[in-house]
mmCIF file of C-alpha atoms and ligand atoms in Angstrom:
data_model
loop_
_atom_site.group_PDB
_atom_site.id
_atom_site.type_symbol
_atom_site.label_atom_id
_atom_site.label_comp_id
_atom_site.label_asym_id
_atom_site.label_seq_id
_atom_site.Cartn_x
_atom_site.Cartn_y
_atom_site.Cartn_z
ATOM 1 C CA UNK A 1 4.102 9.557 33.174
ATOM 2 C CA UNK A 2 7.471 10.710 31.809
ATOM 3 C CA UNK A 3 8.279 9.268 28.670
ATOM 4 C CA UNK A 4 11.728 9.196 26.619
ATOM 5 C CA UNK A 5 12.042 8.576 23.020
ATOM 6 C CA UNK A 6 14.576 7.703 20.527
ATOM 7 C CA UNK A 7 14.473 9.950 17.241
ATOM 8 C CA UNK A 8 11.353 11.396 19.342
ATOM 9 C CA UNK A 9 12.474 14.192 17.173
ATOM 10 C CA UNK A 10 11.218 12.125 13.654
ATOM 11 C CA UNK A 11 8.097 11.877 11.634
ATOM 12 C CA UNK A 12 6.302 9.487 14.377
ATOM 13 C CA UNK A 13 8.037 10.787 17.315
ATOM 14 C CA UNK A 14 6.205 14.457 17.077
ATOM 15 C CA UNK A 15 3.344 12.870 16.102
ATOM 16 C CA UNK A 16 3.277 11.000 19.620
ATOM 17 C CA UNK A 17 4.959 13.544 21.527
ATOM 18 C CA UNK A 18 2.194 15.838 20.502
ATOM 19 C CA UNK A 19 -0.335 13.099 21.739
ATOM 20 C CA UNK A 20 1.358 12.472 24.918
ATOM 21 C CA UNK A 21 1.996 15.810 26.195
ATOM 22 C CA UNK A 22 -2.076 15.968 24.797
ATOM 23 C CA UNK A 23 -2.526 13.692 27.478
ATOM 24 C CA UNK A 24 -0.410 14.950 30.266
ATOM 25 C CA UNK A 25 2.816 12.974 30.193
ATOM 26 C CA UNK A 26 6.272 14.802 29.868
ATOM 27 C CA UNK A 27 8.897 14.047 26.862
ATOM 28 C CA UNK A 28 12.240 13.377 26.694
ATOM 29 C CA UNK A 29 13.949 12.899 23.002
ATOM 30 C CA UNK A 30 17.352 10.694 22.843
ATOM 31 C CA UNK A 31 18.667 12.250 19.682
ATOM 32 C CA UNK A 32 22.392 12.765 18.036
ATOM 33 C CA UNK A 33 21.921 16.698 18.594
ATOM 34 C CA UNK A 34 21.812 18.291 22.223
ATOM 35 C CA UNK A 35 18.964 20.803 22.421
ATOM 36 C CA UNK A 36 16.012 22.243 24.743
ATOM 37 C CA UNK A 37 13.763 18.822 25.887
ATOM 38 C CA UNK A 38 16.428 16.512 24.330
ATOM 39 C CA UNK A 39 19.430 14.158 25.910
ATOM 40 C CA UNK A 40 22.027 13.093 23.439
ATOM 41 C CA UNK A 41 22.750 8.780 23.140
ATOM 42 C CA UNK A 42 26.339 9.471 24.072
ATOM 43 C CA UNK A 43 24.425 11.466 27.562
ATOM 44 C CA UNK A 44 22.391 8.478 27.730
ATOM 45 C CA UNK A 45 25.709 6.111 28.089
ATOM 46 C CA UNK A 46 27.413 7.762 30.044
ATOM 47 C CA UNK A 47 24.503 9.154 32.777
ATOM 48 C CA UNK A 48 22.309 6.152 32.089
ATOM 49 C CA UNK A 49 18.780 6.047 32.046
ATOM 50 C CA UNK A 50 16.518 9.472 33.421
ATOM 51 C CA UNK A 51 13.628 8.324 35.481
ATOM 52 C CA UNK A 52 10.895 7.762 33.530
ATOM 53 C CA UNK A 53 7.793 5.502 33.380
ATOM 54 C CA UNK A 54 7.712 4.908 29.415
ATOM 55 C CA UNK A 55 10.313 4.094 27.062
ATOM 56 C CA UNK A 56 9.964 4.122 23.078
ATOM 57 C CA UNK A 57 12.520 3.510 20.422
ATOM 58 C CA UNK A 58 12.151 5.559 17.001
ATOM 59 C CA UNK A 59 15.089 6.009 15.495
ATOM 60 C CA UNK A 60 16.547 5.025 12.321
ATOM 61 C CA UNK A 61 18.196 6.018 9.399
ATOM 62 C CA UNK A 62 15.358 6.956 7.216
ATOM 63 C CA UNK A 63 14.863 3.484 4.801
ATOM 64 C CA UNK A 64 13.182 5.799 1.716
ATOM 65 C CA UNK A 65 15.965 8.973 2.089
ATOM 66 C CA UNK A 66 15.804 9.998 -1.552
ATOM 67 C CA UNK A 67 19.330 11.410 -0.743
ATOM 68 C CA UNK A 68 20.855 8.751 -0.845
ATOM 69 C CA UNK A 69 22.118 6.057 -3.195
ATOM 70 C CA UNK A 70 21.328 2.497 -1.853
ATOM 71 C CA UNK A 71 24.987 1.019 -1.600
ATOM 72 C CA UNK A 72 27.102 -0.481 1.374
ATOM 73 C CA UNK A 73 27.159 2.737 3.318
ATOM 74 C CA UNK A 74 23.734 3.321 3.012
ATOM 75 C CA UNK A 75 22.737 -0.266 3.911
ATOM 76 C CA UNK A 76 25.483 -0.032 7.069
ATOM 77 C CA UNK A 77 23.878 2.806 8.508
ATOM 78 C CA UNK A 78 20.036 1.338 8.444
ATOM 79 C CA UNK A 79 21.293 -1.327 10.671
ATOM 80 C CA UNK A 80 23.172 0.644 13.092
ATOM 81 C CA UNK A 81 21.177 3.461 13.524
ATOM 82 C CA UNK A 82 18.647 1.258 14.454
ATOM 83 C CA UNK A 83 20.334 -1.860 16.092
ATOM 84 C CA UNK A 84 22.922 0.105 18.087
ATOM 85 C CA UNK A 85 20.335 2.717 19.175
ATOM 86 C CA UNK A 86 17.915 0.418 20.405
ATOM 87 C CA UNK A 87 21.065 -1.782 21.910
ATOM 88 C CA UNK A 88 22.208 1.275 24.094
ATOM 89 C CA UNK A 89 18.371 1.961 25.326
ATOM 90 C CA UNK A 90 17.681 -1.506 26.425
ATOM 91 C CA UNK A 91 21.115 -1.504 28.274
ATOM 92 C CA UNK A 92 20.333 1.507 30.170
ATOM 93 C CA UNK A 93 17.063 -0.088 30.844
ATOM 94 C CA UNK A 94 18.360 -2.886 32.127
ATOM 95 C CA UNK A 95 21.202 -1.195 33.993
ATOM 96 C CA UNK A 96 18.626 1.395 35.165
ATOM 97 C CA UNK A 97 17.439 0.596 39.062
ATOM 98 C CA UNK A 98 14.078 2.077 38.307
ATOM 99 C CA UNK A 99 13.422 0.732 35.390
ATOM 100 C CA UNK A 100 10.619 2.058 33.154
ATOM 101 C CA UNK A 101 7.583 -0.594 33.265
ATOM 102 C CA UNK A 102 6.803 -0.083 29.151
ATOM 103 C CA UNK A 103 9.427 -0.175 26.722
ATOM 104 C CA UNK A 104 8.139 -0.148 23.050
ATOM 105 C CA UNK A 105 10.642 -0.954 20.011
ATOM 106 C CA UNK A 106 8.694 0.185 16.596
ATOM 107 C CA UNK A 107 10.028 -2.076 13.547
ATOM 108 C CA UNK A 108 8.644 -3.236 10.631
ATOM 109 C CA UNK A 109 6.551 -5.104 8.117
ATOM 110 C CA UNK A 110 9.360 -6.205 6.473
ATOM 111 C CA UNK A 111 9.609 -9.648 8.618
ATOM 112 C CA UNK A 112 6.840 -11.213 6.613
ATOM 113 C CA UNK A 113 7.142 -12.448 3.830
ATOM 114 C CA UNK A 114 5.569 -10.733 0.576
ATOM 115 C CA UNK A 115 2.746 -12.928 -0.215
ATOM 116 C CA UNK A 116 -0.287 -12.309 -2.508
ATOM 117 C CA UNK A 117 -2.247 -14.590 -0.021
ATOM 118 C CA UNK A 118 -0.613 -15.800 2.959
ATOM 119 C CA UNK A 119 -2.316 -13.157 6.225
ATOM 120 C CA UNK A 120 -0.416 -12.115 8.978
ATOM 121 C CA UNK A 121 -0.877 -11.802 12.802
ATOM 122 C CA UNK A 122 0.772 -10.928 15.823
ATOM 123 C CA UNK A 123 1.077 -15.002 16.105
ATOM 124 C CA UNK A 124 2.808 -15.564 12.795
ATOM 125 C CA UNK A 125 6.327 -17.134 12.947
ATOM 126 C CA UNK A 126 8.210 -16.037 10.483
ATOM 127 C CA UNK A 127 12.211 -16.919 9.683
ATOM 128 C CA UNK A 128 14.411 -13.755 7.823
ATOM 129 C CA UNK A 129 14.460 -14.437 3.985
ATOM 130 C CA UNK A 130 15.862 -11.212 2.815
ATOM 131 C CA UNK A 131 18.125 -7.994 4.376
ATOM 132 C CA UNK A 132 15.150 -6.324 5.287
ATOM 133 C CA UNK A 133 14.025 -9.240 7.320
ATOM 134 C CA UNK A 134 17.079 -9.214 8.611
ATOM 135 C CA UNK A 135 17.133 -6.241 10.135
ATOM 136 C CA UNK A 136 13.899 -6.406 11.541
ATOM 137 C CA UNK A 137 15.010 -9.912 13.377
ATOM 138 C CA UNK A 138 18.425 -8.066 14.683
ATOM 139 C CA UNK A 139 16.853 -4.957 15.574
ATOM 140 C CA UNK A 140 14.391 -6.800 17.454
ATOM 141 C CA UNK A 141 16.581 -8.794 18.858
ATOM 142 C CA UNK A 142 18.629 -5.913 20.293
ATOM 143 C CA UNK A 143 15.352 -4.561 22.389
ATOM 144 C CA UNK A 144 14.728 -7.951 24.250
ATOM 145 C CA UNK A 145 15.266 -7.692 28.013
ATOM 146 C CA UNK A 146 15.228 -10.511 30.555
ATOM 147 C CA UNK A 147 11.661 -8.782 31.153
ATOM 148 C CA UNK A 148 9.262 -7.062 29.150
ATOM 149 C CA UNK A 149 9.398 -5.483 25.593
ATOM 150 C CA UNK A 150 6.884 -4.282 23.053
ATOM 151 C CA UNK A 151 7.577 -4.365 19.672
ATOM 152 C CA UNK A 152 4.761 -2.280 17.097
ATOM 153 C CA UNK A 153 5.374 -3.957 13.642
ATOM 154 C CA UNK A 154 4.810 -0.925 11.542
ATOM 155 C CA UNK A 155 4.039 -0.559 7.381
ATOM 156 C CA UNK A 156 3.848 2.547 5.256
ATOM 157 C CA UNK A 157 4.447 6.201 5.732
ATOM 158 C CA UNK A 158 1.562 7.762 3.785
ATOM 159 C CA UNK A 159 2.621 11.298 3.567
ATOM 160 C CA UNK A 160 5.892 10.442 1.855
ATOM 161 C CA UNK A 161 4.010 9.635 -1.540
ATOM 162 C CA UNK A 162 2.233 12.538 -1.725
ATOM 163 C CA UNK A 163 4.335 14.822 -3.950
ATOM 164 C CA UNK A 164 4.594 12.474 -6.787
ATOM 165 C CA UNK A 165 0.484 12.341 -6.813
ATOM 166 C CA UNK A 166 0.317 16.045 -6.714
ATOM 167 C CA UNK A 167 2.470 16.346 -9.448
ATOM 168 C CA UNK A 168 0.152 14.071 -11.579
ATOM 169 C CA UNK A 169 2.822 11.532 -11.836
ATOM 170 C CA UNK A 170 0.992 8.743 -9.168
ATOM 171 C CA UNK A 171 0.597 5.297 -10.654
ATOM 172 C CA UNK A 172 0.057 2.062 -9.269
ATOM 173 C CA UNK A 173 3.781 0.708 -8.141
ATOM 174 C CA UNK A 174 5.052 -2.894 -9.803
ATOM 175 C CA UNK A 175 1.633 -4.636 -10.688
ATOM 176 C CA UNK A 176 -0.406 -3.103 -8.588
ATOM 177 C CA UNK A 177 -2.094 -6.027 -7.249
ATOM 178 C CA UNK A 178 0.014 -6.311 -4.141
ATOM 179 C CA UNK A 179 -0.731 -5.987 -0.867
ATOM 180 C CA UNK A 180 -0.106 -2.367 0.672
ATOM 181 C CA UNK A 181 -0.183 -2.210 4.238
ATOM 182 C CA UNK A 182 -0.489 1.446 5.875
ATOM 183 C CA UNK A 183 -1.490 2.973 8.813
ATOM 184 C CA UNK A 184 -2.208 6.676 9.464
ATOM 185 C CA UNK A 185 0.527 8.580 11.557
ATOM 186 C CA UNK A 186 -1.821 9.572 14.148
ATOM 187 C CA UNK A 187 -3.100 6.012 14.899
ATOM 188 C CA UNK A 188 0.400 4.434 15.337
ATOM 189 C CA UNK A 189 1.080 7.144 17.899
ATOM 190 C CA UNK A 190 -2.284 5.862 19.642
ATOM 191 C CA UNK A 191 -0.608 2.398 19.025
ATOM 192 C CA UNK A 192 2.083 3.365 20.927
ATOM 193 C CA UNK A 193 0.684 5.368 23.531
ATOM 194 C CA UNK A 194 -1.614 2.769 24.470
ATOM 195 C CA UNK A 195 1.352 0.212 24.321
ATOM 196 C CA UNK A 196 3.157 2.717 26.660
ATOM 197 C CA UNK A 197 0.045 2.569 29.368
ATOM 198 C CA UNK A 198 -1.153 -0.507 30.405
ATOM 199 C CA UNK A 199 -4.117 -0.726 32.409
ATOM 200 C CA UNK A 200 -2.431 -0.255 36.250
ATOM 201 C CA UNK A 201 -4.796 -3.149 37.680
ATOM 202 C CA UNK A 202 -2.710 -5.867 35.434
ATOM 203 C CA UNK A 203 0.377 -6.629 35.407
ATOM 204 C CA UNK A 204 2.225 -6.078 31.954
ATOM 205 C CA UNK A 205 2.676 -8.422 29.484
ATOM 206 C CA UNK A 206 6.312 -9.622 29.394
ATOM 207 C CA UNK A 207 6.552 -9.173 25.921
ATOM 208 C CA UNK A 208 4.011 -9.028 23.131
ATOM 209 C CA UNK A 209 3.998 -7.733 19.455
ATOM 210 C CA UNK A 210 1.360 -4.837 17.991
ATOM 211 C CA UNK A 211 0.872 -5.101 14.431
ATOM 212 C CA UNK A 212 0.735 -1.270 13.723
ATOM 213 C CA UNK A 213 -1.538 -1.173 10.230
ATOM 214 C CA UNK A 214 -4.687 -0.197 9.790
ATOM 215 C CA UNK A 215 -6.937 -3.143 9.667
ATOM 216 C CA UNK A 216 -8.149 -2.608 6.340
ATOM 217 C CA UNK A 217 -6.696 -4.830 3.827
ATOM 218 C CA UNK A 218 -5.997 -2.739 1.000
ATOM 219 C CA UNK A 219 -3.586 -3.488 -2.672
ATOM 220 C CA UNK A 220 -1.389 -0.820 -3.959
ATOM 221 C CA UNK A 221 -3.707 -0.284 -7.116
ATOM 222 C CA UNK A 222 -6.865 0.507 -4.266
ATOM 223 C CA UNK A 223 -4.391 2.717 -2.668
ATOM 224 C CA UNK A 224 -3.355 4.621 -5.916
ATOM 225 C CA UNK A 225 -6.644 5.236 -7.218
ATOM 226 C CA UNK A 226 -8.567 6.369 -3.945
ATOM 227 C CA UNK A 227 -5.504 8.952 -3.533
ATOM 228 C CA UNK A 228 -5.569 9.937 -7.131
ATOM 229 C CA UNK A 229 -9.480 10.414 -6.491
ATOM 230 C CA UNK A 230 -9.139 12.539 -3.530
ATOM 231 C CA UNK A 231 -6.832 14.449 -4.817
ATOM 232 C CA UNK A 232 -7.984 15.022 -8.146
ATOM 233 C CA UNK A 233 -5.280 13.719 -9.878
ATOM 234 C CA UNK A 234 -4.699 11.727 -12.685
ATOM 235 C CA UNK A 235 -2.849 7.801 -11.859
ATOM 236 C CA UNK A 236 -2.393 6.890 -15.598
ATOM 237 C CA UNK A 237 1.615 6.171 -14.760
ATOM 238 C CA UNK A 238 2.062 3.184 -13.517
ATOM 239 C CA UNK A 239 5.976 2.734 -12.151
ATOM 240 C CA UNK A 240 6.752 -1.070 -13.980
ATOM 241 C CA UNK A 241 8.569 -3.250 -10.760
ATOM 242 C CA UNK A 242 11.710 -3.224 -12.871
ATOM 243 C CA UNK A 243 11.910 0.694 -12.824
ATOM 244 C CA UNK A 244 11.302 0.001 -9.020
ATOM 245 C CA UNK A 245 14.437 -2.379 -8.531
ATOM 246 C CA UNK A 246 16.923 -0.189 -10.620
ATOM 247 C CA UNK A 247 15.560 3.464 -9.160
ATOM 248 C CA UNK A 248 15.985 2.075 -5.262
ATOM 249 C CA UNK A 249 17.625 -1.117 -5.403
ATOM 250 C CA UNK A 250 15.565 -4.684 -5.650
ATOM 251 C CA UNK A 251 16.512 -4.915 -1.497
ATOM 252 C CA UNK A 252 14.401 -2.098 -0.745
ATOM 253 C CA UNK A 253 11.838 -1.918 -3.655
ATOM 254 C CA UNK A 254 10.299 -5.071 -2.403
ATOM 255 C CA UNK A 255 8.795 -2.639 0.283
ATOM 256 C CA UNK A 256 6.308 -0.758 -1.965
ATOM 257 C CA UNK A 257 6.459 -3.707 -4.949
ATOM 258 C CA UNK A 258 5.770 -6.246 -3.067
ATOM 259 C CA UNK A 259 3.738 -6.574 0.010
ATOM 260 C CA UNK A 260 2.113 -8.786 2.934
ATOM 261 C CA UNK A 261 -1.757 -9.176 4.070
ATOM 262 C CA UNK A 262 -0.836 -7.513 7.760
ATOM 263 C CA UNK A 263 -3.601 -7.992 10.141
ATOM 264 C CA UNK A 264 -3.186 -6.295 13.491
ATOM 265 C CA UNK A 265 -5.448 -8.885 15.439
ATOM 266 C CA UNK A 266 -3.820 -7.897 18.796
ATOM 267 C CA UNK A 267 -3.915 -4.416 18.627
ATOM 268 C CA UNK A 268 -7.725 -4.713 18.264
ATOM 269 C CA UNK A 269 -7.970 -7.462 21.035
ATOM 270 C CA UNK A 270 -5.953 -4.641 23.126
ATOM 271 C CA UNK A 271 -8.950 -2.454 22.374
ATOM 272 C CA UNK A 272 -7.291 0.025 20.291
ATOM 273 C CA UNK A 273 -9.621 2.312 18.517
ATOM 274 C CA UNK A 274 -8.478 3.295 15.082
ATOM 275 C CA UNK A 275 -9.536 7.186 13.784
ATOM 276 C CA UNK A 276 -8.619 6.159 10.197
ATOM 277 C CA UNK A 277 -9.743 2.227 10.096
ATOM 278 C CA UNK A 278 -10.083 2.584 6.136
ATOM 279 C CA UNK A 279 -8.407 4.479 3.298
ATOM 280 C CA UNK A 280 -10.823 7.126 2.602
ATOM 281 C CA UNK A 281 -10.663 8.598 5.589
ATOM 282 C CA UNK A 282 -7.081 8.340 6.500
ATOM 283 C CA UNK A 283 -6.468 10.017 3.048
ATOM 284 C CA UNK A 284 -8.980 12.836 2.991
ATOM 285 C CA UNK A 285 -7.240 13.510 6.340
ATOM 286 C CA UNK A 286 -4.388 13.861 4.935
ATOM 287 C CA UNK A 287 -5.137 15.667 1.644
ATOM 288 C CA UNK A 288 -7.168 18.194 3.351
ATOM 289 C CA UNK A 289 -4.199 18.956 5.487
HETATM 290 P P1 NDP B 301 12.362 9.218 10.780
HETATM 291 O O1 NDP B 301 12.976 8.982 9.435
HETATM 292 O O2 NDP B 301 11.566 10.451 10.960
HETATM 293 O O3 NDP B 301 13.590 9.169 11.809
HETATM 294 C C1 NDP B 301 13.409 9.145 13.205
HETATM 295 C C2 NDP B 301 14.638 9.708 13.896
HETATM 296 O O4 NDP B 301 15.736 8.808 13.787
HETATM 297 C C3 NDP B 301 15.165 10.988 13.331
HETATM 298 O O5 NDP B 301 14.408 12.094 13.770
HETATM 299 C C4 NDP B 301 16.605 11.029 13.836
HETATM 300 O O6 NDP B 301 16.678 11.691 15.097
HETATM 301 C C5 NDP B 301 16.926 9.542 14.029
HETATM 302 N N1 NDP B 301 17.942 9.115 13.046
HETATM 303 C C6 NDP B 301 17.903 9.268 11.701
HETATM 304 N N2 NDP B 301 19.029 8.781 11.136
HETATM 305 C C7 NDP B 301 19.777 8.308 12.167
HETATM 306 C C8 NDP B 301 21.063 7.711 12.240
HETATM 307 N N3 NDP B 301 21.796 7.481 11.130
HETATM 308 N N4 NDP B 301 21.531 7.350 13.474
HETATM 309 C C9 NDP B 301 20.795 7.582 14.597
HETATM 310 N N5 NDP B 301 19.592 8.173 14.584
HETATM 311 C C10 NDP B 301 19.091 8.521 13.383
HETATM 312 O O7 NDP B 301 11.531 7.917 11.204
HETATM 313 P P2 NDP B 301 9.953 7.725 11.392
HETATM 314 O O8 NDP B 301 9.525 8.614 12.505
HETATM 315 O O9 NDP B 301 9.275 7.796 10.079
HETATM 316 O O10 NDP B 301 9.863 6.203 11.844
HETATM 317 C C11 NDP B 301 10.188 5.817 13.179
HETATM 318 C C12 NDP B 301 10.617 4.372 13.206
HETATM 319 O O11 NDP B 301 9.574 3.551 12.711
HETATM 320 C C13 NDP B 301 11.847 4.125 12.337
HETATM 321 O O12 NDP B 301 12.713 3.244 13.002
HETATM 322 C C14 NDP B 301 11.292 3.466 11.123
HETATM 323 O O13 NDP B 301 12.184 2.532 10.547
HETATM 324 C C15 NDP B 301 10.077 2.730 11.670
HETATM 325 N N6 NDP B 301 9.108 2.583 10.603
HETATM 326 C C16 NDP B 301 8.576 3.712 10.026
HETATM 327 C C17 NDP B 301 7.718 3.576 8.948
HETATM 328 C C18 NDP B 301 7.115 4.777 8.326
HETATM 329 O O14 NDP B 301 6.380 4.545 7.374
HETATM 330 N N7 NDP B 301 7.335 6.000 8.795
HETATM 331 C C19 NDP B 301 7.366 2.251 8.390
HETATM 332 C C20 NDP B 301 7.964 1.151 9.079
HETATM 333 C C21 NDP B 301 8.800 1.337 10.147
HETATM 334 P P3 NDP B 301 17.845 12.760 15.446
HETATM 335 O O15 NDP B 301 18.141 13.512 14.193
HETATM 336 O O16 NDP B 301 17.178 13.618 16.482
HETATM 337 O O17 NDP B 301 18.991 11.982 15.958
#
């Protein structure tokens, strides 16, 4: 199968462009820089769609970029980088004469709301109640075709809160008692990748939504502590939710203060098979690596 990705070239992308080309299929990235294996989105405009079988949309302005101050410009970019990508992908799609028969759009978590009870499914309806919310309803929005569209709802980059833990300065985030839904890297590739290939004796679904966590239910404080444990490091510092809102900005805090019970009942009925179904094992994963 030949494949093409938006920001294939990002922290997901390799991870499933490594699995795919594991498994035979060839790669094409859509990214903003030409290069070996890679069409730009302004080649992808003008030339339209390549042939290929697969379709995935990855890119985005990275939502944690400790580069950057969270103002207007910041907040401009999240949205286009991800709603005007995904726009130009599904119009080549649909302008496309041999149209690829999977297209996957990976979002995220952010459409439910933070709840300290209420659990989450593929099924759950769910109205935008803050910007982040909001981009997840426009940005899915922008992937819908007349036909078929799959959108993997995805929480937590792991790897990304490593450094602080290494440095002995991990702590439980806010109060600690929140929900924190993750996923190891390696299984949301598998997420996608089996989104990408559906079995060739049914037809695909028209469109469906993966939750892309683990299915382990896990708070941040359960999360701190196993990684301080694995890593041998102290998490005596916890980060108060008002250090939280005035470090990032409240809009985007409420990602790792705040969080939603995420339950990816789908992706199991689809018979995905997690590696890392629990947090020991994702983490020692990645620890030991
Ligand atoms: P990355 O931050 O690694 O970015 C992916 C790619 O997006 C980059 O390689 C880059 O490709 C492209 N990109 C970055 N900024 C822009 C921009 N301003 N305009 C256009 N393209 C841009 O993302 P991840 O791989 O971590 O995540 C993939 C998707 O999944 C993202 O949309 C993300 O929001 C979503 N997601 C990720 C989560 C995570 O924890 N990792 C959690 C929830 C959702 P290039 O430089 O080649 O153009």
């Amino acid at each position: 199968m030949r494949v093409l990705i938006g920001g294939g070239s990002g922290f997901v992308g390799r991870e499933l462009t490594r699995l795919l080309k594991a498994k035979g299929h060839e790669v094409t990235i859509v990214s903003r820089q030409p290069g070996p294996g890679k069409i730009t989105w302004s080649e992808l405009e003008s030339n339209g769609l390549p042939p290929c079988e697969g379709a995935v949309n990855l890119a985005g302005e990275n939502l944690m970029n400790p580069l950057r101050w969270w103002n207007e410009s910041y907040r401009k970019d999240l949205f286009s980088s991800r709603v005007d990508t995904t726009k130009t992908l599904a119009q080549a799609i649909a302008d496309s004469p041999s149209p690829p028969r999977s297209w996957v759009l990976v979002s995220g978590v952010a459409c439910y709301k933070p709840s300290l009870t209420a659990e989450y499914t593929e099924d759950s309806e769910w109205t935008p109640f803050d910007l982040l919310s909001k981009l997840v309803k426009e940005w899915e929005a922008s992937a819908l075709l007349p036909e078929r569209a799959v959108l993997g709802r995805d929480g937590g980059a792991m790897k990304q809160m490593l450094l602080p833990f290494w440095l002995g300065l991990g702590g439980t985030l806010g109060s600690g008692g929140q929900p924190f839904p993750w996923i190891h890297v390696s299984d949301l590739a598998g997420i996608i990748a089996h989104a990408l290939e559906p079995p060739a004796d049914t037809p695909p679904p028209s469109q469906q939504v993966l939750n892309g966590v683990a299915p382990a239910l896990n708070t941040n404080y359960e999360f701190t502590k196993e990684l301080g444990r694995l890593m041998r490091r102290p998490t005596i510092f916890p980060v108060p939710g008002f250090v939280m809102n005035a470090l990032m900005g409240s809009e985007r805090a409420i990602v790792l203060t705040q969080g939603q019970k995420v339950i990816p009942q789908r992706t199991q009925e689809a018979g995905f098979q997690y590696k890392y179904p629990d947090l020991t094992s994702a983490l020692k994963e990645i620890v030991g690596s």
